[in-house]
Each structure stands twice: as structure tokens, then as C-alpha cells.
PDB file of C-alpha atoms and ligand atoms in Angstrom:
ATOM      1  CA  MET A   1     -16.398  -3.080  -5.803  1.00 83.00           C
ATOM      2  CA  SER A   2     -16.110  -6.077  -3.034  1.00 96.00           C
ATOM      3  CA  PHE A   3     -14.086  -5.206  -0.366  1.00 98.00           C
ATOM      4  CA  PRO A   4     -10.969  -6.075   0.091  1.00 98.00           C
ATOM      5  CA  ILE A   5      -9.767  -4.752  -2.637  1.00 98.00           C
ATOM      6  CA  ILE A   6      -6.257  -6.524  -2.682  1.00 98.00           C
ATOM      7  CA  ALA A   7      -3.585  -4.290  -4.738  1.00 99.00           C
ATOM      8  CA  PRO A   8      -0.223  -7.125  -5.737  1.00 99.00           C
ATOM      9  CA  SER A   9       2.635  -5.053  -5.749  1.00 98.00           C
ATOM     10  CA  VAL A  10       4.422  -5.733  -9.356  1.00 98.00           C
ATOM     11  CA  LEU A  11       7.409  -4.589  -7.217  1.00 98.00           C
ATOM     12  CA  SER A  12       7.815  -8.301  -6.045  1.00 98.00           C
ATOM     13  CA  ALA A  13       7.317  -9.780 -10.469  1.00 98.00           C
ATOM     14  CA  ASP A  14      10.601 -11.041 -12.053  1.00 98.00           C
ATOM     15  CA  PHE A  15      11.256  -8.253 -15.184  1.00 98.00           C
ATOM     16  CA  ALA A  16      12.440 -10.472 -16.842  1.00 98.00           C
ATOM     17  CA  ASN A  17       8.816 -11.506 -17.573  1.00 98.00           C
ATOM     18  CA  LEU A  18       6.629  -8.496 -16.681  1.00 98.00           C
ATOM     19  CA  GLY A  19       4.776  -9.181 -19.313  1.00 98.00           C
ATOM     20  CA  ARG A  20       3.475 -12.351 -18.350  1.00 98.00           C
ATOM     21  CA  ASP A  21       3.218 -10.896 -14.462  1.00 98.00           C
ATOM     22  CA  VAL A  22       0.610  -8.626 -16.040  1.00 98.00           C
ATOM     23  CA  GLU A  23      -0.598 -10.894 -17.662  1.00 98.00           C
ATOM     24  CA  MET A  24      -1.490 -13.281 -14.091  1.00 98.00           C
ATOM     25  CA  ILE A  25      -3.110 -10.538 -12.599  1.00 98.00           C
ATOM     26  CA  ASN A  26      -5.659 -10.130 -14.666  1.00 99.00           C
ATOM     27  CA  ALA A  27      -7.140 -13.311 -15.292  1.00 98.00           C
ATOM     28  CA  SER A  28      -6.972 -13.002 -11.079  1.00 98.00           C
ATOM     29  CA  GLN A  29      -9.577 -12.126  -8.864  1.00 98.00           C
ATOM     30  CA  ALA A  30      -7.604  -8.524  -7.521  1.00 98.00           C
ATOM     31  CA  ASP A  31      -8.144  -5.586  -8.174  1.00 98.00           C
ATOM     32  CA  TRP A  32      -5.625  -2.867  -7.923  1.00 99.00           C
ATOM     33  CA  PHE A  33      -1.870  -3.336 -10.318  1.00 99.00           C
ATOM     34  CA  HIS A  34       0.350  -1.491  -6.456  1.00 99.00           C
ATOM     35  CA  VAL A  35       2.633  -0.063  -8.663  1.00 99.00           C
ATOM     36  CA  ASP A  36       6.125   1.486  -6.016  1.00 98.00           C
ATOM     37  CA  VAL A  37       8.523   3.905  -6.967  1.00 99.00           C
ATOM     38  CA  MET A  38      11.499   5.260  -6.058  1.00 98.00           C
ATOM     39  CA  ASP A  39      13.973   7.199  -5.502  1.00 98.00           C
ATOM     40  CA  GLY A  40      17.409   5.649  -4.223  1.00 98.00           C
ATOM     41  CA  VAL A  41      16.273   9.585  -1.510  1.00 98.00           C
ATOM     42  CA  PHE A  42      13.924   9.007   0.174  1.00 98.00           C
ATOM     43  CA  VAL A  43      14.170   5.513   0.707  1.00 98.00           C
ATOM     44  CA  PRO A  44      18.009   3.792   0.003  1.00 98.00           C
ATOM     45  CA  ASN A  45      16.160   1.938  -3.830  1.00 98.00           C
ATOM     46  CA  ILE A  46      16.071   2.598  -6.584  1.00 98.00           C
ATOM     47  CA  SER A  47      13.115   0.526  -8.505  1.00 98.00           C
ATOM     48  CA  PHE A  48      11.474   2.289 -12.047  1.00 98.00           C
ATOM     49  CA  GLY A  49       9.898   4.943 -13.804  1.00 98.00           C
ATOM     50  CA  PHE A  50       7.414   6.315 -16.833  1.00 98.00           C
ATOM     51  CA  PRO A  51       8.384   2.952 -19.390  1.00 98.00           C
ATOM     52  CA  ILE A  52       8.422   0.324 -17.177  1.00 98.00           C
ATOM     53  CA  ILE A  53       4.811   1.720 -15.718  1.00 98.00           C
ATOM     54  CA  LYS A  54       3.714   2.029 -19.165  1.00 98.00           C
ATOM     55  CA  SER A  55       4.642  -0.475 -19.869  1.00 98.00           C
ATOM     56  CA  ILE A  56       2.794  -1.735 -17.286  1.00 98.00           C
ATOM     57  CA  GLN A  57      -0.310   0.172 -18.020  1.00 98.00           C
ATOM     58  CA  ASN A  58      -0.157  -1.060 -21.745  1.00 98.00           C
ATOM     59  CA  LEU A  59      -1.264  -4.780 -20.756  1.00 98.00           C
ATOM     60  CA  ALA A  60      -3.241  -3.883 -17.777  1.00 98.00           C
ATOM     61  CA  LYS A  61      -7.049  -4.165 -17.222  1.00 98.00           C
ATOM     62  CA  LYS A  62      -7.116  -2.881 -13.624  1.00 98.00           C
ATOM     63  CA  PRO A  63      -6.315   0.578 -12.383  1.00 98.00           C
ATOM     64  CA  LEU A  64      -2.269   1.450 -11.776  1.00 99.00           C
ATOM     65  CA  ASP A  65      -2.565   2.073  -6.697  1.00 99.00           C
ATOM     66  CA  VAL A  66       0.612   4.341  -7.847  1.00 99.00           C
ATOM     67  CA  HIS A  67       3.045   4.280  -4.373  1.00 99.00           C
ATOM     68  CA  LEU A  68       5.474   7.008  -4.988  1.00 99.00           C
ATOM     69  CA  MET A  69       8.559   6.995  -2.646  1.00 99.00           C
ATOM     70  CA  ILE A  70      10.080   9.978  -3.675  1.00 99.00           C
ATOM     71  CA  VAL A  71      11.213  13.649  -2.699  1.00 98.00           C
ATOM     72  CA  GLN A  72       9.169  15.906  -4.081  1.00 98.00           C
ATOM     73  CA  PRO A  73       6.470  13.668  -5.263  1.00 98.00           C
ATOM     74  CA  GLU A  74       4.594  17.246  -6.895  1.00 98.00           C
ATOM     75  CA  ARG A  75       7.348  18.149  -9.533  1.00 98.00           C
ATOM     76  CA  TYR A  76       6.246  15.085 -11.437  1.00 98.00           C
ATOM     77  CA  ILE A  77       2.242  14.690 -11.402  1.00 98.00           C
ATOM     78  CA  LYS A  78       1.480  14.951 -14.487  1.00 98.00           C
ATOM     79  CA  ASP A  79       3.807  13.061 -15.292  1.00 98.00           C
ATOM     80  CA  PHE A  80       1.955   9.535 -13.652  1.00 99.00           C
ATOM     81  CA  LYS A  81      -1.037  11.042 -15.184  1.00 98.00           C
ATOM     82  CA  GLU A  82      -0.079  10.521 -18.219  1.00 98.00           C
ATOM     83  CA  VAL A  83       1.750   7.374 -17.553  1.00 98.00           C
ATOM     84  CA  GLY A  84      -1.868   5.769 -16.348  1.00 98.00           C
ATOM     85  CA  ALA A  85      -1.946   6.227 -12.688  1.00 99.00           C
ATOM     86  CA  ALA A  86      -5.736   5.866 -11.430  1.00 99.00           C
ATOM     87  CA  ILE A  87      -4.711   6.447  -7.875  1.00 99.00           C
ATOM     88  CA  LEU A  88      -1.522   8.256  -6.999  1.00 99.00           C
ATOM     89  CA  SER A  89      -0.281   8.031  -3.118  1.00 99.00           C
ATOM     90  CA  VAL A  90       3.292  11.013  -1.688  1.00 99.00           C
ATOM     91  CA  HIS A  91       4.709  10.450   1.848  1.00 99.00           C
ATOM     92  CA  TYR A  92       3.196  12.860   4.141  1.00 98.00           C
ATOM     93  CA  GLU A  93       7.111  12.779   4.966  1.00 98.00           C
ATOM     94  CA  ALA A  94       8.616  14.121   1.520  1.00 98.00           C
ATOM     95  CA  CYS A  95       5.678  16.712   1.276  1.00 98.00           C
ATOM     96  CA  THR A  96       6.583  21.091   2.389  1.00 98.00           C
ATOM     97  CA  HIS A  97       2.684  21.305   1.232  1.00 98.00           C
ATOM     98  CA  LEU A  98       0.901  18.031   1.571  1.00 98.00           C
ATOM     99  CA  HIS A  99      -2.337  19.958   1.296  1.00 98.00           C
ATOM    100  CA  ARG A 100      -1.998  21.254  -2.717  1.00 98.00           C
ATOM    101  CA  THR A 101      -0.220  18.438  -3.405  1.00 98.00           C
ATOM    102  CA  ILE A 102      -3.458  15.900  -2.858  1.00 98.00           C
ATOM    103  CA  HIS A 103      -5.021  18.833  -4.689  1.00 98.00           C
ATOM    104  CA  ALA A 104      -2.949  18.462  -7.614  1.00 99.00           C
ATOM    105  CA  ILE A 105      -2.700  15.004  -7.615  1.00 99.00           C
ATOM    106  CA  LYS A 106      -7.176  15.283  -7.536  1.00 98.00           C
ATOM    107  CA  GLU A 107      -7.562  17.879 -10.994  1.00 98.00           C
ATOM    108  CA  GLU A 108      -5.564  16.216 -12.716  1.00 98.00           C
ATOM    109  CA  GLY A 109      -8.226  13.450 -12.198  1.00 98.00           C
ATOM    110  CA  MET A 110      -6.740  10.429 -10.138  1.00 99.00           C
ATOM    111  CA  LYS A 111      -7.422   9.598  -6.052  1.00 98.00           C
ATOM    112  CA  ALA A 112      -4.830  10.944  -4.177  1.00 99.00           C
ATOM    113  CA  GLY A 113      -3.340   8.812  -1.569  1.00 99.00           C
ATOM    114  CA  ILE A 114      -0.857   9.982   0.936  1.00 99.00           C
ATOM    115  CA  ALA A 115       1.340   7.362   2.400  1.00 99.00           C
ATOM    116  CA  ILE A 116       2.848   6.949   5.923  1.00 99.00           C
ATOM    117  CA  ASN A 117       5.526   5.543   7.138  1.00 98.00           C
ATOM    118  CA  PRO A 118       5.765   3.723  10.236  1.00 98.00           C
ATOM    119  CA  HIS A 119       6.616   5.873  12.508  1.00 98.00           C
ATOM    120  CA  THR A 120       4.052   8.674  12.307  1.00 98.00           C
ATOM    121  CA  PRO A 121       2.436   9.315  14.382  1.00 98.00           C
ATOM    122  CA  ILE A 122      -2.215   9.456  13.074  1.00 98.00           C
ATOM    123  CA  SER A 123      -2.716  12.092  14.811  1.00 98.00           C
ATOM    124  CA  LEU A 124      -0.738  14.320  12.166  1.00 98.00           C
ATOM    125  CA  LEU A 125      -3.744  13.311   9.422  1.00 98.00           C
ATOM    126  CA  LYS A 126      -6.220  15.278  11.150  1.00 98.00           C
ATOM    127  CA  ASP A 127      -6.312  18.507   8.873  1.00 98.00           C
ATOM    128  CA  VAL A 128      -5.878  16.219   5.866  1.00 98.00           C
ATOM    129  CA  ILE A 129      -8.122  13.386   6.226  1.00 98.00           C
ATOM    130  CA  LYS A 130     -12.025  15.212   4.233  1.00 98.00           C
ATOM    131  CA  ASP A 131      -8.936  16.200   1.743  1.00 98.00           C
ATOM    132  CA  ALA A 132      -7.725  12.360   1.085  1.00 98.00           C
ATOM    133  CA  ASP A 133      -9.416   9.401  -0.644  1.00 98.00           C
ATOM    134  CA  LEU A 134      -6.760   6.818   0.574  1.00 98.00           C
ATOM    135  CA  ILE A 135      -4.375   6.351   3.545  1.00 99.00           C
ATOM    136  CA  CYS A 136      -1.276   4.046   2.005  1.00 99.00           C
ATOM    137  CA  MET A 137      -0.484   3.325   5.597  1.00 98.00           C
ATOM    138  CA  MET A 138       3.269   1.080   6.315  1.00 99.00           C
ATOM    139  CA  SER A 139       3.664  -1.518   8.267  1.00 98.00           C
ATOM    140  CA  VAL A 140       7.361  -1.634   6.650  1.00 98.00           C
ATOM    141  CA  ASN A 141       9.202   0.932   6.561  1.00 98.00           C
ATOM    142  CA  PRO A 142       9.556   1.733   3.098  1.00 98.00           C
ATOM    143  CA  GLY A 143      12.277   0.248  -0.032  1.00 98.00           C
ATOM    144  CA  PHE A 144      11.963  -3.179  -0.042  1.00 98.00           C
ATOM    145  CA  GLY A 145       9.448  -5.975  -0.616  1.00 98.00           C
ATOM    146  CA  GLY A 146       9.827  -9.654   1.825  1.00 97.00           C
ATOM    147  CA  GLN A 147       9.924  -7.733   5.304  1.00 98.00           C
ATOM    148  CA  LYS A 148       8.953  -8.377   8.272  1.00 98.00           C
ATOM    149  CA  PHE A 149       5.481  -7.236   9.118  1.00 98.00           C
ATOM    150  CA  ILE A 150       6.106  -4.467  12.183  1.00 98.00           C
ATOM    151  CA  GLU A 151       2.719  -5.266  14.454  1.00 98.00           C
ATOM    152  CA  GLN A 152       1.902  -2.352  16.728  1.00 98.00           C
ATOM    153  CA  THR A 153       0.368  -1.745  13.010  1.00 98.00           C
ATOM    154  CA  TYR A 154      -2.551  -3.338  14.126  1.00 98.00           C
ATOM    155  CA  GLU A 155      -4.230  -0.349  16.679  1.00 98.00           C
ATOM    156  CA  LYS A 156      -2.711   2.025  14.618  1.00 98.00           C
ATOM    157  CA  CYS A 157      -4.806   0.269  11.876  1.00 98.00           C
ATOM    158  CA  ARG A 158      -8.309   1.566  14.292  1.00 98.00           C
ATOM    159  CA  GLU A 159      -6.429   4.586  15.681  1.00 98.00           C
ATOM    160  CA  LEU A 160      -6.872   5.655  11.843  1.00 98.00           C
ATOM    161  CA  ARG A 161     -10.554   4.242  11.139  1.00 98.00           C
ATOM    162  CA  ASP A 162     -11.189   6.217  14.443  1.00 98.00           C
ATOM    163  CA  LEU A 163      -9.622   9.676  12.620  1.00 98.00           C
ATOM    164  CA  ILE A 164     -11.884   8.249   9.761  1.00 98.00           C
ATOM    165  CA  ASP A 165     -15.605   7.733  11.661  1.00 98.00           C
ATOM    166  CA  LYS A 166     -15.036  10.289  13.855  1.00 98.00           C
ATOM    167  CA  SER A 167     -14.569  13.254  10.369  1.00 97.00           C
ATOM    168  CA  GLY A 168     -16.446  11.343   7.914  1.00 96.00           C
ATOM    169  CA  SER A 169     -14.240  11.603   5.466  1.00 96.00           C
ATOM    170  CA  ASN A 170     -14.776   7.740   3.055  1.00 95.00           C
ATOM    171  CA  CYS A 171     -11.097   7.174   2.838  1.00 98.00           C
ATOM    172  CA  LEU A 172      -9.736   4.106   2.449  1.00 98.00           C
ATOM    173  CA  ILE A 173      -7.366   2.505   4.707  1.00 99.00           C
ATOM    174  CA  GLU A 174      -4.796   1.211   2.769  1.00 99.00           C
ATOM    175  CA  ILE A 175      -1.890  -1.409   4.311  1.00 99.00           C
ATOM    176  CA  ASP A 176       1.460  -2.612   2.299  1.00 99.00           C
ATOM    177  CA  GLY A 177       3.558  -4.574   3.961  1.00 98.00           C
ATOM    178  CA  GLY A 178       3.823  -7.826   5.258  1.00 98.00           C
ATOM    179  CA  VAL A 179       1.031  -8.750   4.009  1.00 98.00           C
ATOM    180  CA  ASN A 180      -0.196 -12.891   4.173  1.00 98.00           C
ATOM    181  CA  GLN A 181      -2.555 -15.248   5.502  1.00 97.00           C
ATOM    182  CA  ILE A 182      -2.080 -14.166   9.626  1.00 98.00           C
ATOM    183  CA  THR A 183      -1.938 -10.657   8.677  1.00 98.00           C
ATOM    184  CA  ALA A 184      -5.044 -10.206   7.136  1.00 98.00           C
ATOM    185  CA  PRO A 185      -7.203 -11.233   8.456  1.00 98.00           C
ATOM    186  CA  LYS A 186      -5.981  -9.271  11.498  1.00 98.00           C
ATOM    187  CA  LEU A 187      -6.174  -5.690   9.221  1.00 98.00           C
ATOM    188  CA  LEU A 188      -9.216  -6.799   8.401  1.00 98.00           C
ATOM    189  CA  GLU A 189     -10.887  -6.139  11.341  1.00 98.00           C
ATOM    190  CA  ALA A 190      -9.193  -3.469  12.475  1.00 98.00           C
ATOM    191  CA  GLY A 191     -10.914  -1.663   9.764  1.00 98.00           C
ATOM    192  CA  ALA A 192      -8.461  -2.445   6.598  1.00 98.00           C
ATOM    193  CA  LYS A 193      -9.760  -2.286   2.980  1.00 98.00           C
ATOM    194  CA  VAL A 194      -7.155  -2.480   0.358  1.00 98.00           C
ATOM    195  CA  LEU A 195      -4.796  -4.984   1.041  1.00 98.00           C
ATOM    196  CA  VAL A 196      -0.475  -4.317  -1.179  1.00 99.00           C
ATOM    197  CA  ALA A 197       1.179  -7.717  -1.293  1.00 98.00           C
ATOM    198  CA  GLY A 198       4.421  -8.192  -2.619  1.00 98.00           C
ATOM    199  CA  ASN A 199       6.293 -11.274  -1.450  1.00 98.00           C
ATOM    200  CA  TYR A 200       3.656 -13.654  -0.743  1.00 98.00           C
ATOM    201  CA  VAL A 201       1.859 -12.910  -4.156  1.00 98.00           C
ATOM    202  CA  PHE A 202       5.094 -13.118  -6.431  1.00 98.00           C
ATOM    203  CA  GLY A 203       6.765 -15.801  -4.108  1.00 98.00           C
ATOM    204  CA  SER A 204       4.395 -18.382  -4.562  1.00 98.00           C
ATOM    205  CA  THR A 205       4.205 -20.566  -7.028  1.00 98.00           C
ATOM    206  CA  GLN A 206       0.782 -20.614  -7.589  1.00 98.00           C
ATOM    207  CA  PRO A 207      -0.136 -16.550  -7.325  1.00 98.00           C
ATOM    208  CA  GLN A 208      -3.379 -16.759  -7.393  1.00 98.00           C
ATOM    209  CA  ALA A 209      -4.574 -18.899  -5.574  1.00 98.00           C
ATOM    210  CA  ILE A 210      -2.944 -16.304  -3.235  1.00 98.00           C
ATOM    211  CA  ILE A 211      -4.679 -13.978  -4.617  1.00 98.00           C
ATOM    212  CA  GLN A 212      -7.993 -15.681  -3.953  1.00 98.00           C
ATOM    213  CA  ALA A 213      -7.118 -16.993  -0.787  1.00 98.00           C
ATOM    214  CA  LEU A 214      -6.325 -13.345  -0.034  1.00 98.00           C
ATOM    215  CA  LYS A 215      -9.376 -11.674  -1.712  1.00 98.00           C
ATOM    216  CA  ASN A 216     -11.741 -14.051   0.032  1.00 98.00           C
ATOM    217  CA  THR A 217     -10.413 -13.578   4.279  1.00 97.00           C
ATOM    218  CA  HIS A 218     -12.946 -12.993   6.751  1.00 93.00           C
ATOM    219  CA  PRO A 219     -11.958 -10.419   9.146  1.00 92.00           C
ATOM    220  CA  HIS A 220     -10.851 -12.230  12.172  1.00 79.00           C
ATOM    221  CA  THR A 221     -14.325 -11.631  14.933  1.00 61.00           C
ATOM    222  CA  THR A 222     -12.926 -11.130  18.989  1.00 54.00           C
ATOM    223  CA  THR A 223     -15.087 -13.309  20.714  1.00 50.00           C
ATOM    224  CA  LYS A 224     -15.176 -13.184  23.962  1.00 47.00           C
ATOM    225  CA  ALA A 225     -15.468 -16.190  26.575  1.00 46.00           C
TER     226      ALA A 225
HETATM  227  C1  DX5 B 301       7.838  -1.620   0.399  1.00 91.41           C
HETATM  228  C2  DX5 B 301       6.827  -0.846  -0.845  1.00 91.41           C
HETATM  229  C3  DX5 B 301       5.540  -2.378  -0.285  1.00 91.41           C
HETATM  230  C4  DX5 B 301       6.321  -3.894  -1.191  1.00 91.41           C
HETATM  231  C5  DX5 B 301       5.457  -3.867   0.023  1.00 91.41           C
HETATM  232  O1  DX5 B 301       8.162  -0.278   0.380  1.00 91.41           O
HETATM  233  O2  DX5 B 301       6.072  -0.691  -0.615  1.00 91.41           O
HETATM  234  O3  DX5 B 301       4.533  -2.062  -1.633  1.00 91.41           O
HETATM  235  O4  DX5 B 301       6.801  -4.066  -2.532  1.00 91.41           O
HETATM  236  O5  DX5 B 301       6.350  -6.160  -0.260  1.00 91.41           O
HETATM  237  P1  DX5 B 301       5.489  -7.136   1.089  1.00 91.41           P
HETATM  238  O6  DX5 B 301       3.688  -7.062   0.588  1.00 91.41           O
HETATM  239  O7  DX5 B 301       6.666  -8.007  -0.337  1.00 91.41           O
HETATM  240  O8  DX5 B 301       5.686  -6.315   2.006  1.00 91.41           O
HETATM  241 ZN1   ZN B 302       4.309  -0.087  -2.302  1.00 91.41          ZN
END
């Protein structure tokens, strides 16, 4: 697996032509499918559920990275495994017993991710960082595609990278929301390894070229005068 890992978000796909859009991702340089599940309670939007994810999995030739924006996600771990999730992320803010939930995901044979809202401090991850395979850092408030990137994310990403380095954790930093050609290089420089992109990919008439450009992004390096 080469970095950055690119995960187009199917939330921005054309659901009337979902098979076509899945095949477009299959034929592209994308690494994962990012699949956003919203329940209308944890976030003010409802996306899609098991039948749609199963349909994606039937065609997908790449792993499904499922991002649960739902309350009590521990109730559905087995169901998401059954419809094909390879990576399952739950929100820190939605889990009373996060440590238990992370391990329940791993026991089902999936990679376990923790998603955090923009207001959630990195310091709260200290005691679970070694258990997680991935931290999905939200760079917009979850619920909708196509929102404005929150600039504070760069600093927060560096802080998370420091926590990961100090703890000896192997977990990957994923950035979700407002990723494009401007934000991507700065995010990689700050330590991001996985880039989710919805609107930037599917809003283009050349989505495969956009994915290729993201895959070939190099971190911005700061040059000193
Ligand atoms: C937002 C979702 C994102 C969304 C990203 O709640 O978690 O995955 O699809 O969309 P863009 O890339 O359009 O900001
Ligand atoms: Zn997402």
C-alpha cells in the first residue's frame, strides 16, 4: 500500500448511477471506498444503509472504509461486517465505552477507526491511540459533503501525529472533509496518510484524473529563507 491512501467518498456519487460510479473508482488509482452512514440523530442528515452498502460491496474491487455517523454504533458491528466493511470507524462522541467497541470491531476481523469531530481535542485520544488502526479526523462538521475546510485541522493533525509517534501506535491519520489540491499537500506535510474526497472527485467531469492527482500529491515542504 503506497501513501497517500485515497478514499473517494461515495456520499457524493450519483445514486441513480451507483454501479457506474463504483466501476469508475475500481478503474482509478483510488485505494479505498469511503462509505458514510448517517442516522439523522448523531448528524442532521440521513444517508443510506445496509442494502446500498451491500450493492457497493458486490461490485467493489477495493476495501470499504465505513464511517459511522450514528448513535450507539456498537449495536451494528456484525451487520457492517456482513455487508463488507473492511475498516469500521465509530465516533468518539457517540461511544460511551469506546475501548470495548474498538475491540469488538477487531474481533469481527475489521480494522478499527475512531472518528473525531472538529471540536474534540486530540488529548482525549491518549488512552485509546494504541488500540486504534485509524483516526478519522473530521475537517468539517460531519453530516454533509462539499463543506468548507476548517483551517485549524493542520495544527490538530500535527498534534495527532506527535501523539502517535510518542505512543508507538501504528494508526493512520485520515482526513475527512474539504480535501482538494490546495489542502491535500499541507495535510500530508502535517502527517495525514489517508485522504477522503467526495465533492472534489465527484464534482469533476474528470474524476479519475482528480484521483490520480491526489494520489501523486507530495507534502509541502517549508523552505527557510
Ligand atoms: C461528511 C462525510 C465526508 C464527506 C466528505 O460528514 O463524513 O466523508 O463525504 O465530503 P467532501 O470531500 O465533499 O468534503
Ligand atoms: Zn466520512
